PDB file of C-alpha atoms in Angstrom:
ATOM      1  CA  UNK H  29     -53.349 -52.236  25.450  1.00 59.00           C
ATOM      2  CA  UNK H  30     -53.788 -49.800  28.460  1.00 84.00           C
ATOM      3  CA  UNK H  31     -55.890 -47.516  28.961  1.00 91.00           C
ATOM      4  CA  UNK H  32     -53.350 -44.862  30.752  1.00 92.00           C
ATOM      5  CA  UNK H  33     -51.325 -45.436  27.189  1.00 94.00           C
ATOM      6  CA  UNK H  34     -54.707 -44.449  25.079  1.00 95.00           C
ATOM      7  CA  UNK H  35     -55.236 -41.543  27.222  1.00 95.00           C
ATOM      8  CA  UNK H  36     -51.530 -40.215  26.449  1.00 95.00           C
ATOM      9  CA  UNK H  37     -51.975 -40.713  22.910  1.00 96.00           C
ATOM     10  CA  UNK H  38     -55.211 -38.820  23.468  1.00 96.00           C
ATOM     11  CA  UNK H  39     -53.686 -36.192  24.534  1.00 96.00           C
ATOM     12  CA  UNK H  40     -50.501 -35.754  22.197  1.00 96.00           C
ATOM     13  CA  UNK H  41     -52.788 -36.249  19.246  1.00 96.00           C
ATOM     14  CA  UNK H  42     -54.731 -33.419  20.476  1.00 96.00           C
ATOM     15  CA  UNK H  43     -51.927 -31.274  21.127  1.00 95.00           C
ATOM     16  CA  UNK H  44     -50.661 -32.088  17.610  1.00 95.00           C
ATOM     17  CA  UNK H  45     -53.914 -31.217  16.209  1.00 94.00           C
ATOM     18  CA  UNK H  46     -53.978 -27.893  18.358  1.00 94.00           C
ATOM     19  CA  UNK H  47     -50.997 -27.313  16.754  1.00 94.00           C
ATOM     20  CA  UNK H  48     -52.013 -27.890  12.856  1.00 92.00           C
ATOM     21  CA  UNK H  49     -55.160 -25.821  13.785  1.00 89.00           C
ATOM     22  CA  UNK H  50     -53.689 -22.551  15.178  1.00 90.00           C
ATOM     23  CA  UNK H  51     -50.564 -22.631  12.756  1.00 92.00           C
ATOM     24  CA  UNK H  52     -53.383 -22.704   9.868  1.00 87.00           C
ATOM     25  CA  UNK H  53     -55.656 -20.552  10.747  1.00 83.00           C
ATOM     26  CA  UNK H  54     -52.172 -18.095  11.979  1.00 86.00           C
ATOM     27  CA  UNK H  55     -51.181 -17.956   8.678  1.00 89.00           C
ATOM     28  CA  UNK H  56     -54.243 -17.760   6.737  1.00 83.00           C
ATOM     29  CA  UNK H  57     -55.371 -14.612   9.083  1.00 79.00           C
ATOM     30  CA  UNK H  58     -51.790 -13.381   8.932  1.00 83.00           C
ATOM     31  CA  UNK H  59     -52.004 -12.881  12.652  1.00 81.00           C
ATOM     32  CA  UNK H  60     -52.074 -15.301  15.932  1.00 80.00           C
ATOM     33  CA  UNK H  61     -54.929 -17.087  16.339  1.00 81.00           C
ATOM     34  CA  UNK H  62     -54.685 -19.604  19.339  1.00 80.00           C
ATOM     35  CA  UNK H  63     -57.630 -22.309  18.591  1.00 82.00           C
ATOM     36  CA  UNK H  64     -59.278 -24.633  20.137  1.00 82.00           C
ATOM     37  CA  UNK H  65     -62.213 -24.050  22.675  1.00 85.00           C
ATOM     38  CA  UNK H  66     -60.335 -24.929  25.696  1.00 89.00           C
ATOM     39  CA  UNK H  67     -57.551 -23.080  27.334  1.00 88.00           C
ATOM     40  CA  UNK H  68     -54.783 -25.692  27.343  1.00 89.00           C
ATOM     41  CA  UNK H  69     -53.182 -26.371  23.825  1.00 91.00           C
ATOM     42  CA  UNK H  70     -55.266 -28.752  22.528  1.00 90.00           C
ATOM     43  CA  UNK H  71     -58.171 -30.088  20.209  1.00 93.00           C
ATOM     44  CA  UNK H  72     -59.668 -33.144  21.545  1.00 94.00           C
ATOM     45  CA  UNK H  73     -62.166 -33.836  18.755  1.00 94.00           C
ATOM     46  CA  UNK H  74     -58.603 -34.845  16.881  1.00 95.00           C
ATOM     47  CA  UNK H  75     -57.315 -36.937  19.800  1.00 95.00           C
ATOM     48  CA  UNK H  76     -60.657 -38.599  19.630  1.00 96.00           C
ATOM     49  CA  UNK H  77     -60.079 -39.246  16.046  1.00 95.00           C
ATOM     50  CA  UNK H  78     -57.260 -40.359  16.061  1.00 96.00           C
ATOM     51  CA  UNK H  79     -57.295 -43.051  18.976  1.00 96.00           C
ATOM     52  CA  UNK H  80     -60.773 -43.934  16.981  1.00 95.00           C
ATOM     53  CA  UNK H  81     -58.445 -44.416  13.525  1.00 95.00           C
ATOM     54  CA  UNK H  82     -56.064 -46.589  15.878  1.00 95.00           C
ATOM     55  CA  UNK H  83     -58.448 -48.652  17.527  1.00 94.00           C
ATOM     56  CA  UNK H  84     -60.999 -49.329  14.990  1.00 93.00           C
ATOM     57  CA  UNK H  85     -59.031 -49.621  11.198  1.00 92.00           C
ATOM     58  CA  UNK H  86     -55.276 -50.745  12.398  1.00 86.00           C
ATOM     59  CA  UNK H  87     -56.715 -54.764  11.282  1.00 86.00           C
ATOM     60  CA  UNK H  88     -58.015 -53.250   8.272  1.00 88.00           C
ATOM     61  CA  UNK H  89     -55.089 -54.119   6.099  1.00 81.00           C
ATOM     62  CA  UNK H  90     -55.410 -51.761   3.350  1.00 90.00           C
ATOM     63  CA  UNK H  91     -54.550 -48.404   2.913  1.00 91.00           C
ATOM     64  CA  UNK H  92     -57.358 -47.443   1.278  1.00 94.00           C
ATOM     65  CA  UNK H  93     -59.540 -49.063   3.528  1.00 95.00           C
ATOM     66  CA  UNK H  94     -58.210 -47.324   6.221  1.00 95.00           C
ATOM     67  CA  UNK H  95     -58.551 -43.956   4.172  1.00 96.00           C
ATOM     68  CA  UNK H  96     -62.545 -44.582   3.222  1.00 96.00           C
ATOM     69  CA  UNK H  97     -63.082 -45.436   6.650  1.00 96.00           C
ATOM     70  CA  UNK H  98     -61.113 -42.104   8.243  1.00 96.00           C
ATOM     71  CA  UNK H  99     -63.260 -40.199   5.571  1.00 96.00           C
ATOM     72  CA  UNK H 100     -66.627 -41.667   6.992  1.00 96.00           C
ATOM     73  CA  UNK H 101     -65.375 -41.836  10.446  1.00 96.00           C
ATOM     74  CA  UNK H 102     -64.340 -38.154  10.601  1.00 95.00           C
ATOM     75  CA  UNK H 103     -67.630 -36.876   9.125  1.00 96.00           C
ATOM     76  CA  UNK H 104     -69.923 -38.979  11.734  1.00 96.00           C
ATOM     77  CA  UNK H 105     -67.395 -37.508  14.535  1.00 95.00           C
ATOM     78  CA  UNK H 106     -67.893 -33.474  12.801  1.00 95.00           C
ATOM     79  CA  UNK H 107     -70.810 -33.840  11.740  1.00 96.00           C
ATOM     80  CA  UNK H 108     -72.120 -35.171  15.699  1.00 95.00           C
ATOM     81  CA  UNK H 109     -69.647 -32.813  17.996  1.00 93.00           C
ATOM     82  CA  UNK H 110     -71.065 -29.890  16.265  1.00 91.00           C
ATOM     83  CA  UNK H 111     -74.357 -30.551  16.880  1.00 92.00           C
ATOM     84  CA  UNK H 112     -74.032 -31.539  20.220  1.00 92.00           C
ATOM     85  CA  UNK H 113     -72.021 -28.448  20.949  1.00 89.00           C
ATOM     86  CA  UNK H 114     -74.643 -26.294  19.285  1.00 87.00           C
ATOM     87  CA  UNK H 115     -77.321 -27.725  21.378  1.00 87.00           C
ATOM     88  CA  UNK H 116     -75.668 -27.143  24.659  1.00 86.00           C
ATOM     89  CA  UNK H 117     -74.260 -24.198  24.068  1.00 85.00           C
ATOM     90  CA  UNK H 118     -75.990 -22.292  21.112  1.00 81.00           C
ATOM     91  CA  UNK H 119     -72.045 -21.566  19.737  1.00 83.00           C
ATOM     92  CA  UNK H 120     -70.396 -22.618  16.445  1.00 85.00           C
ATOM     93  CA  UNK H 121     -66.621 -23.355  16.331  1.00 86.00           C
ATOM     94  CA  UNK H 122     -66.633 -24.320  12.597  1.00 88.00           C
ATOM     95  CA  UNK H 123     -68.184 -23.552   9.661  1.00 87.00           C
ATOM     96  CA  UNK H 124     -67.930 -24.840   6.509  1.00 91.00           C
ATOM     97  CA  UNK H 125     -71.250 -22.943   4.836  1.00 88.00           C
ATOM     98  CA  UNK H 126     -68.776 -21.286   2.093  1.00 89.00           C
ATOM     99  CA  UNK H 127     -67.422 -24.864   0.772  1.00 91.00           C
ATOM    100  CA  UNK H 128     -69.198 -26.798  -1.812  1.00 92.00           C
ATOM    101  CA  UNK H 129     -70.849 -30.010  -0.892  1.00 93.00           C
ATOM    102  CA  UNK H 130     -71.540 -29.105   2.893  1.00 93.00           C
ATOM    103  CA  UNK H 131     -73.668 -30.487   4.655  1.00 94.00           C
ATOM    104  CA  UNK H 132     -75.487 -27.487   7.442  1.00 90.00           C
ATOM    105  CA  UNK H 133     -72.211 -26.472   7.498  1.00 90.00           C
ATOM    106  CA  UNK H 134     -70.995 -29.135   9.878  1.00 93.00           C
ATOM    107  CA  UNK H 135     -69.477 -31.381   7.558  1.00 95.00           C
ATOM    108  CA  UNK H 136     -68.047 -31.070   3.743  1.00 95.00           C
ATOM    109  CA  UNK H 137     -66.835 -33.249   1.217  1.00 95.00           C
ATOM    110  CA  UNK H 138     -63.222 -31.688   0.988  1.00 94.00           C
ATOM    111  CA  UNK H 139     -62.557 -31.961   4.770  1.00 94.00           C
ATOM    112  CA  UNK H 140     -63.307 -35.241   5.001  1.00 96.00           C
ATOM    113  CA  UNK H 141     -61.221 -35.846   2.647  1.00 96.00           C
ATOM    114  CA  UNK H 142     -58.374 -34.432   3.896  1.00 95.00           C
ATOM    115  CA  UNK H 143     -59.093 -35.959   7.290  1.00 96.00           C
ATOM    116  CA  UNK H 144     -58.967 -39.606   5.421  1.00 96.00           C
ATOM    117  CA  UNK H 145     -55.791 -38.929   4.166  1.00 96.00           C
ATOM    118  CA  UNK H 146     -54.669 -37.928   8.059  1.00 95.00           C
ATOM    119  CA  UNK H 147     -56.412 -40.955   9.219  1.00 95.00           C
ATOM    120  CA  UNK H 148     -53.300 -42.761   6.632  1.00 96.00           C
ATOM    121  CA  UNK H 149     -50.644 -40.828   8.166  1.00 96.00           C
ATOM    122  CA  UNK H 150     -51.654 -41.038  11.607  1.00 96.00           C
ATOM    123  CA  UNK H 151     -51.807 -45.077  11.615  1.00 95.00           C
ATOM    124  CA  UNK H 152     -49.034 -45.762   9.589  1.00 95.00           C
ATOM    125  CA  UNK H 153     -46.734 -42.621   9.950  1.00 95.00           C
ATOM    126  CA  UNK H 154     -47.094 -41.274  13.399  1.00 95.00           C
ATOM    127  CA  UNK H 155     -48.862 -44.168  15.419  1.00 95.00           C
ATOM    128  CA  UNK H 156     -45.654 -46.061  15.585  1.00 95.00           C
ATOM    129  CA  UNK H 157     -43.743 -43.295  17.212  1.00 94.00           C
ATOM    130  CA  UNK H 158     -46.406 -42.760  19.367  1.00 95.00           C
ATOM    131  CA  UNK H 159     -46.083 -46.405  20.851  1.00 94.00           C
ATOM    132  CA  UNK H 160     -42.602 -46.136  21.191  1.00 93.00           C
ATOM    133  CA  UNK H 161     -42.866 -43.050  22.928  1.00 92.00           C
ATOM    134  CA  UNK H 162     -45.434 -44.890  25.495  1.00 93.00           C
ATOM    135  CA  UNK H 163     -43.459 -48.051  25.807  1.00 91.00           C
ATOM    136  CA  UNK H 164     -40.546 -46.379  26.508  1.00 92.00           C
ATOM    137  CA  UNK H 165     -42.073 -45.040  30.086  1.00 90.00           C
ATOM    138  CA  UNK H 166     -42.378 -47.610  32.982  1.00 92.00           C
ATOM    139  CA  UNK H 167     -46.295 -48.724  33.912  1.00 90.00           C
ATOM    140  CA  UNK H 168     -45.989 -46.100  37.006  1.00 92.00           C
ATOM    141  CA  UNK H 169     -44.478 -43.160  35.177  1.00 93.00           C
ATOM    142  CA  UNK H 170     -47.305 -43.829  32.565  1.00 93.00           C
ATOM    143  CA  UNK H 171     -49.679 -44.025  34.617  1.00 93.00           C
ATOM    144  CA  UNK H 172     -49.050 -41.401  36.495  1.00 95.00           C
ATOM    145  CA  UNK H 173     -48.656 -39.086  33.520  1.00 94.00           C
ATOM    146  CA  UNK H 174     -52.333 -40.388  32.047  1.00 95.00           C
ATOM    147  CA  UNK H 175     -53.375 -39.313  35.697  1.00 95.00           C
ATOM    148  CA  UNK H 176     -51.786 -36.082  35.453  1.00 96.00           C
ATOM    149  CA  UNK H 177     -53.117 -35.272  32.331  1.00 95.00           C
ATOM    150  CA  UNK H 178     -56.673 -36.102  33.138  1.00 95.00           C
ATOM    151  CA  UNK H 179     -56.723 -34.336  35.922  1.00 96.00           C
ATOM    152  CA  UNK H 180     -55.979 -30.958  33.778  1.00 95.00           C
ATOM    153  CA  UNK H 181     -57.943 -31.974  30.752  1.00 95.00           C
ATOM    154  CA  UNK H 182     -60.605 -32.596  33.184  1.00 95.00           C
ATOM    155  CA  UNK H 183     -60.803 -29.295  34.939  1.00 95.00           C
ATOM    156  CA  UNK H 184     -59.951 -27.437  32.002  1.00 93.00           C
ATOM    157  CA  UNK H 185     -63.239 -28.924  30.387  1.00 93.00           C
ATOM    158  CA  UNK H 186     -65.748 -28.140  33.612  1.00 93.00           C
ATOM    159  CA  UNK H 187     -64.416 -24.294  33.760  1.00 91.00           C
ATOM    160  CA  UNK H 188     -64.807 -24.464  29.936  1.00 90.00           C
ATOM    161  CA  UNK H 189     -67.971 -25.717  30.444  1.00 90.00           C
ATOM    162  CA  UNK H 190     -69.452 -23.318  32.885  1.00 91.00           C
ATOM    163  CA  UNK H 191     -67.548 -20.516  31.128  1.00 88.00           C
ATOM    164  CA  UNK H 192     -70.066 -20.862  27.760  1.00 86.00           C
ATOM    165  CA  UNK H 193     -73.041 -21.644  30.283  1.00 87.00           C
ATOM    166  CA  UNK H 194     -71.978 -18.184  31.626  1.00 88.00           C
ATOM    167  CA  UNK H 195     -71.450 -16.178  28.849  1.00 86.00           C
ATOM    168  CA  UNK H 196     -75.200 -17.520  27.569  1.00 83.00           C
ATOM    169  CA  UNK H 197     -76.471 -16.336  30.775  1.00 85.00           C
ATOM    170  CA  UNK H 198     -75.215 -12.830  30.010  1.00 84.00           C
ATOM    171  CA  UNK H 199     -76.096 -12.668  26.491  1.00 83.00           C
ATOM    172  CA  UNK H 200     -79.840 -13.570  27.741  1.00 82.00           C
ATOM    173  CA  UNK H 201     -79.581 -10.746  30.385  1.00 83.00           C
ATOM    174  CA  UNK H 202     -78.071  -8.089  27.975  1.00 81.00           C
ATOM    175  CA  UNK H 203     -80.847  -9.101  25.530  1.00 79.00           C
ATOM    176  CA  UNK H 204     -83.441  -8.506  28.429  1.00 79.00           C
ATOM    177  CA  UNK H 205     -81.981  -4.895  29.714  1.00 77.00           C
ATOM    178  CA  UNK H 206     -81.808  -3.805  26.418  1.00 75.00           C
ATOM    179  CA  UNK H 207     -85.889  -4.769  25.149  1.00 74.00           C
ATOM    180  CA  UNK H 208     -86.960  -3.774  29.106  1.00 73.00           C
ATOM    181  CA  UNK H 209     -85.237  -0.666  29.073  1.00 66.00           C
ATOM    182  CA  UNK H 210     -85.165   0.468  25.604  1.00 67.00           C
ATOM    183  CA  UNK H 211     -88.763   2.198  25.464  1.00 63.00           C
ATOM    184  CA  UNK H 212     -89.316   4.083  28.795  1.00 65.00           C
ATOM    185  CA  UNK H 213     -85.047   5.346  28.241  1.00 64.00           C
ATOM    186  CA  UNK H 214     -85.439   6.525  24.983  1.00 63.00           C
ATOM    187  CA  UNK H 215     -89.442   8.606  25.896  1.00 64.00           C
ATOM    188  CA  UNK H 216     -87.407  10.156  28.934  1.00 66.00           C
ATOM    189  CA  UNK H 217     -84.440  10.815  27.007  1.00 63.00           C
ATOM    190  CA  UNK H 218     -87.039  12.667  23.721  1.00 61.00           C
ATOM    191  CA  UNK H 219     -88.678  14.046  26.694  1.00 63.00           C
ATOM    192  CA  UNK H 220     -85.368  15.477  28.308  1.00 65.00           C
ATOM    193  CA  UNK H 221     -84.133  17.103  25.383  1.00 61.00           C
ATOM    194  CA  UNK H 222     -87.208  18.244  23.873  1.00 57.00           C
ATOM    195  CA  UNK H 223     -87.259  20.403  27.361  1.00 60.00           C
ATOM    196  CA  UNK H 224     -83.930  21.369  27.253  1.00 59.00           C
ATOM    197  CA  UNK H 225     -83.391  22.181  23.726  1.00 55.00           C
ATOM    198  CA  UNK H 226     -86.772  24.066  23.141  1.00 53.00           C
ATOM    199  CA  UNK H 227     -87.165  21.649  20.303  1.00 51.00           C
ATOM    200  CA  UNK H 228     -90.322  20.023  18.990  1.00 52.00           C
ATOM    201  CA  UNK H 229     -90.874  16.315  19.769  1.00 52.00           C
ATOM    202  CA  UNK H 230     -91.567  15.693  16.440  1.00 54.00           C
ATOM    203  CA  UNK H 231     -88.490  17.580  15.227  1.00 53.00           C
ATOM    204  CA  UNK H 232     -86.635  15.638  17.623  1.00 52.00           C
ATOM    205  CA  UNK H 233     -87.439  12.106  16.370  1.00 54.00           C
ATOM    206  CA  UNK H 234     -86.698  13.212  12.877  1.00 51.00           C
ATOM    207  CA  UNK H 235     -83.127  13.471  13.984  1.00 52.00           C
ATOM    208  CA  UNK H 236     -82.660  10.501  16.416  1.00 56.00           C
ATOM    209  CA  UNK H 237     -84.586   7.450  14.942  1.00 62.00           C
ATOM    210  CA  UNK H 238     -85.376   4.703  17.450  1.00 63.00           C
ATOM    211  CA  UNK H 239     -82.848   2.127  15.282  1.00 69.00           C
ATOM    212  CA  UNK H 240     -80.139   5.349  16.291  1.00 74.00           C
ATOM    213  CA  UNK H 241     -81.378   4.997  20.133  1.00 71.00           C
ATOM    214  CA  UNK H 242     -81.432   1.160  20.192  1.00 75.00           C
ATOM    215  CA  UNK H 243     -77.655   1.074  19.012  1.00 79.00           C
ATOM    216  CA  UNK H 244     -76.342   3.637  21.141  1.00 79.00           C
ATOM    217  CA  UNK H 245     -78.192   1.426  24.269  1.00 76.00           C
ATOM    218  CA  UNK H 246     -77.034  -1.883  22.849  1.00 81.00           C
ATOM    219  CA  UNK H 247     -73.103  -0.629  22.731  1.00 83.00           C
ATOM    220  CA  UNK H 248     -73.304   0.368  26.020  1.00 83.00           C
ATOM    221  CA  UNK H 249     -75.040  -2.576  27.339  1.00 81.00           C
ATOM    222  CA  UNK H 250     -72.348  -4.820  25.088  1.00 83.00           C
ATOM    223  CA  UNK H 251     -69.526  -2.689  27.074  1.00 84.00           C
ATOM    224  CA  UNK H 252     -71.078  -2.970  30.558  1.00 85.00           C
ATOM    225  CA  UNK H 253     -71.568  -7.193  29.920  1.00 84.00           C
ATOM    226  CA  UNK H 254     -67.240  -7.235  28.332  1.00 85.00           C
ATOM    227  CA  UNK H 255     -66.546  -5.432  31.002  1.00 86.00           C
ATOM    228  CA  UNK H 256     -67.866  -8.533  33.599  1.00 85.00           C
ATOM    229  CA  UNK H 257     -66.030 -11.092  31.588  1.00 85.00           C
ATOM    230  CA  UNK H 258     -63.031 -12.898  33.379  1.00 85.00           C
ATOM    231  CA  UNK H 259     -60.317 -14.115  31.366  1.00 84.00           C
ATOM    232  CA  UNK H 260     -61.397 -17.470  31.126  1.00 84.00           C
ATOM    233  CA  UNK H 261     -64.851 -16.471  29.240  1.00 85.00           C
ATOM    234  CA  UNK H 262     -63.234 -13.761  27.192  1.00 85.00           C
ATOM    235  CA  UNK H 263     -60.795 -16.814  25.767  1.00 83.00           C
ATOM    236  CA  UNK H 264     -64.101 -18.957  25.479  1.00 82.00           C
ATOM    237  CA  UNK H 265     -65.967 -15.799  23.681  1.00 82.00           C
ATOM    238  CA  UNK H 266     -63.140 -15.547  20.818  1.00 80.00           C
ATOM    239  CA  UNK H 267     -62.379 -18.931  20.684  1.00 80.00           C
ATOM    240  CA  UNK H 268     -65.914 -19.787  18.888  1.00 75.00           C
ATOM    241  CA  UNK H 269     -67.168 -18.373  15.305  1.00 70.00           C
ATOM    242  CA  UNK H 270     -70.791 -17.544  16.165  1.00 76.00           C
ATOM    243  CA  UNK H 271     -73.555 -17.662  17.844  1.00 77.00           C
ATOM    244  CA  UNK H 272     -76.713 -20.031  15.796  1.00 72.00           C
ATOM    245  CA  UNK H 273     -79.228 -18.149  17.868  1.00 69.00           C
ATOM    246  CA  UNK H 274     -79.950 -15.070  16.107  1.00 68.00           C
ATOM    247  CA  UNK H 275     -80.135 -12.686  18.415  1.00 68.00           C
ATOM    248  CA  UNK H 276     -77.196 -14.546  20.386  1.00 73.00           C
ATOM    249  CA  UNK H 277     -74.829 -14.364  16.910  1.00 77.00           C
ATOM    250  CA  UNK H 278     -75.348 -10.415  16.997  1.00 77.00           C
ATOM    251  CA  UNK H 279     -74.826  -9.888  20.224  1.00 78.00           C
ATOM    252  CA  UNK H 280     -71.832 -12.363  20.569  1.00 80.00           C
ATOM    253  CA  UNK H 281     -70.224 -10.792  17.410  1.00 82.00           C
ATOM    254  CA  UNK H 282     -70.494  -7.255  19.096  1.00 81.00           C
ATOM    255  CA  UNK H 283     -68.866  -9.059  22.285  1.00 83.00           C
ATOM    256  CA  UNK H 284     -66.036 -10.125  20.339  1.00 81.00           C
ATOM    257  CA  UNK H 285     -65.285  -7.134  18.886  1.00 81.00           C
ATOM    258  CA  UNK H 286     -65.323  -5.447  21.806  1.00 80.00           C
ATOM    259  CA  UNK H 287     -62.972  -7.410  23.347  1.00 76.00           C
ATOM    260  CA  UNK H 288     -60.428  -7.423  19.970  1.00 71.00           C
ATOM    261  CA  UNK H 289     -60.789  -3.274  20.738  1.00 64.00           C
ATOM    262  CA  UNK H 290     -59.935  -3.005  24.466  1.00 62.00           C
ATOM    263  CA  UNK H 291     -56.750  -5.306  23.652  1.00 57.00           C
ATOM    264  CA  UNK H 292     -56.085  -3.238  20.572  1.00 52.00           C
ATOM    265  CA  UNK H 293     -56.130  -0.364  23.174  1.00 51.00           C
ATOM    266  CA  UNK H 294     -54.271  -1.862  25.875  1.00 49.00           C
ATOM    267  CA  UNK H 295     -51.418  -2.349  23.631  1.00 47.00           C
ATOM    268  CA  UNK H 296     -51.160   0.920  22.302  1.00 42.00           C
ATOM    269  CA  UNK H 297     -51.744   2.429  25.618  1.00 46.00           C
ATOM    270  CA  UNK H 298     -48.496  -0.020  26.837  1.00 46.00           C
ATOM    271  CA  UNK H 299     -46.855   1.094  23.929  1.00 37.00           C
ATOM    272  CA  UNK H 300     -47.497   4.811  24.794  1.00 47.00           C
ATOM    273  CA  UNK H 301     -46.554   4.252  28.007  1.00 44.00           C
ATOM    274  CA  UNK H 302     -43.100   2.533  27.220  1.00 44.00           C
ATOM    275  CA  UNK H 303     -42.262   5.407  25.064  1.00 46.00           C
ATOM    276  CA  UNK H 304     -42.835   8.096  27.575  1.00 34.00           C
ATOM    277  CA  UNK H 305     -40.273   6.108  30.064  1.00 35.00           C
TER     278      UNK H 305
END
């Protein structure tokens, strides 16, 4: 078996999975929702499963065999890519808290379910067109194409990559400008108004609490930080759930909605705009 012909089924198995995620989640929403963390179409924890199912249980024999050992399989594979993630980048892409018999969320007894019963149809329905597919292409053209393909998948993971290291680096430095900031801006700001207003101090933080001041200073903050984000980060940002850090998963939400607003408002505005002409 060659490798170049594992890597293509790598990669169409992702796409395919890209494909079953977005359409999902699409629907469910009832609006587009492009998964996946990376920027090409693809999921690559389901290639990985999949050229895992074909390797690993096509001498098993049995259906059923092949279905308990998907089941297992696909919860070890969750259960570790989500924790890895997590600890390299602080960011959950799936959540499964509001199922029953979840484990931290990672993993649940109904998913792997369902991903034994695709571990079925991918080695007995759609592995055989997949090596047809492969044979089909002459050792160079193969080859070439595995080549091809790595080369994207490859560079698509390192921006990826130091995309979420970015976007961690600016939720740490929003964090700090906001708590280093917060208490000498919001004195000046009492002091400001209490001179301009002819208003007591006390009178004056009656009406503006210090929660009030902190929110007003973390929007902005939130706005300057969107505002930085290129596109590639901005994908990365909405392509993930939450945040596990706590501080991180408010922030990050407040990001994200942010950035659902300004396109919300770009439309309209091109909207707008296309009526006038």
């Amino acid at each position: 078996m060659q490798v170049s012909a594992l890597f293509i089924w790598f990669i169409l198995y992702s796409i395919i999975g890209w494909v079953y995620e977005t359409v999902y989640c699409s629907v469910k929403s009832l609006k587009w929702d492009n998964r996946g963390i990376l920027m090409g179409p693809y999921c690559p924890i389901y290639g990985v499963g999949a050229v895992l199912d074909v390797l690993l249980c096509g001498g098993l024999g049995s259906g059923w065999a092949v279905f308990f050992a998907c089941m297992a399989g696909s919860a070890v594979l969750e259960y570790a890519t989500s924790y890895g993630m997590e600890r390299m980048f602080h960011a959950v892409w799936w959540d499964y808290s509001d199922l029953p018999l979840n484990l931290h969320g990672r993993i649940c007894l109904p998913c792997s379910v369902g991903f034994g019963v695709a571990g079925v149809v991918v080695l007995y329905g759609i592995q055989p067109f997949m090596v047809r597919v492969t044979d089909w292409m002459p050792r160079d053209i193969q080859e070439l194409a595995a080549l091809l393909f790595m080369a994207v998948f490859a560079a698509d993971c390192a921006l990826t990559a130091d995309s979420l290291t970015q976007i961690n680096e600016k939720l740490e430095a929003t964090m700090r400008e906001i708590d280093t900031q917060i208490a000498e801006k919001y004195e000046a700001w009492i002091e400001n108004s209490r001179q301009n207003l002819s208003d007591g101090l006390a009178a004056l933080k009656e009406k503006i609490s210090f929660d009030e001041f902190r929110e007003r200073r973390t929007k902005e903050e939130v706005g300057k930080t969107v505002s930085t984000l290129n596109w590639i980060q901005a994908r990365v940002l909405k392509s993930s759930i939450s945040f596990r850090l706590p501080a991180h998963k408010e922030l990050g939400s407040r990001m994200k909605n942010a950035l659902s607003f300004r396109r919300g408002k770009g439309k309209r505005e091109g909207i707008k705009g296309e009526d006038i002409k």
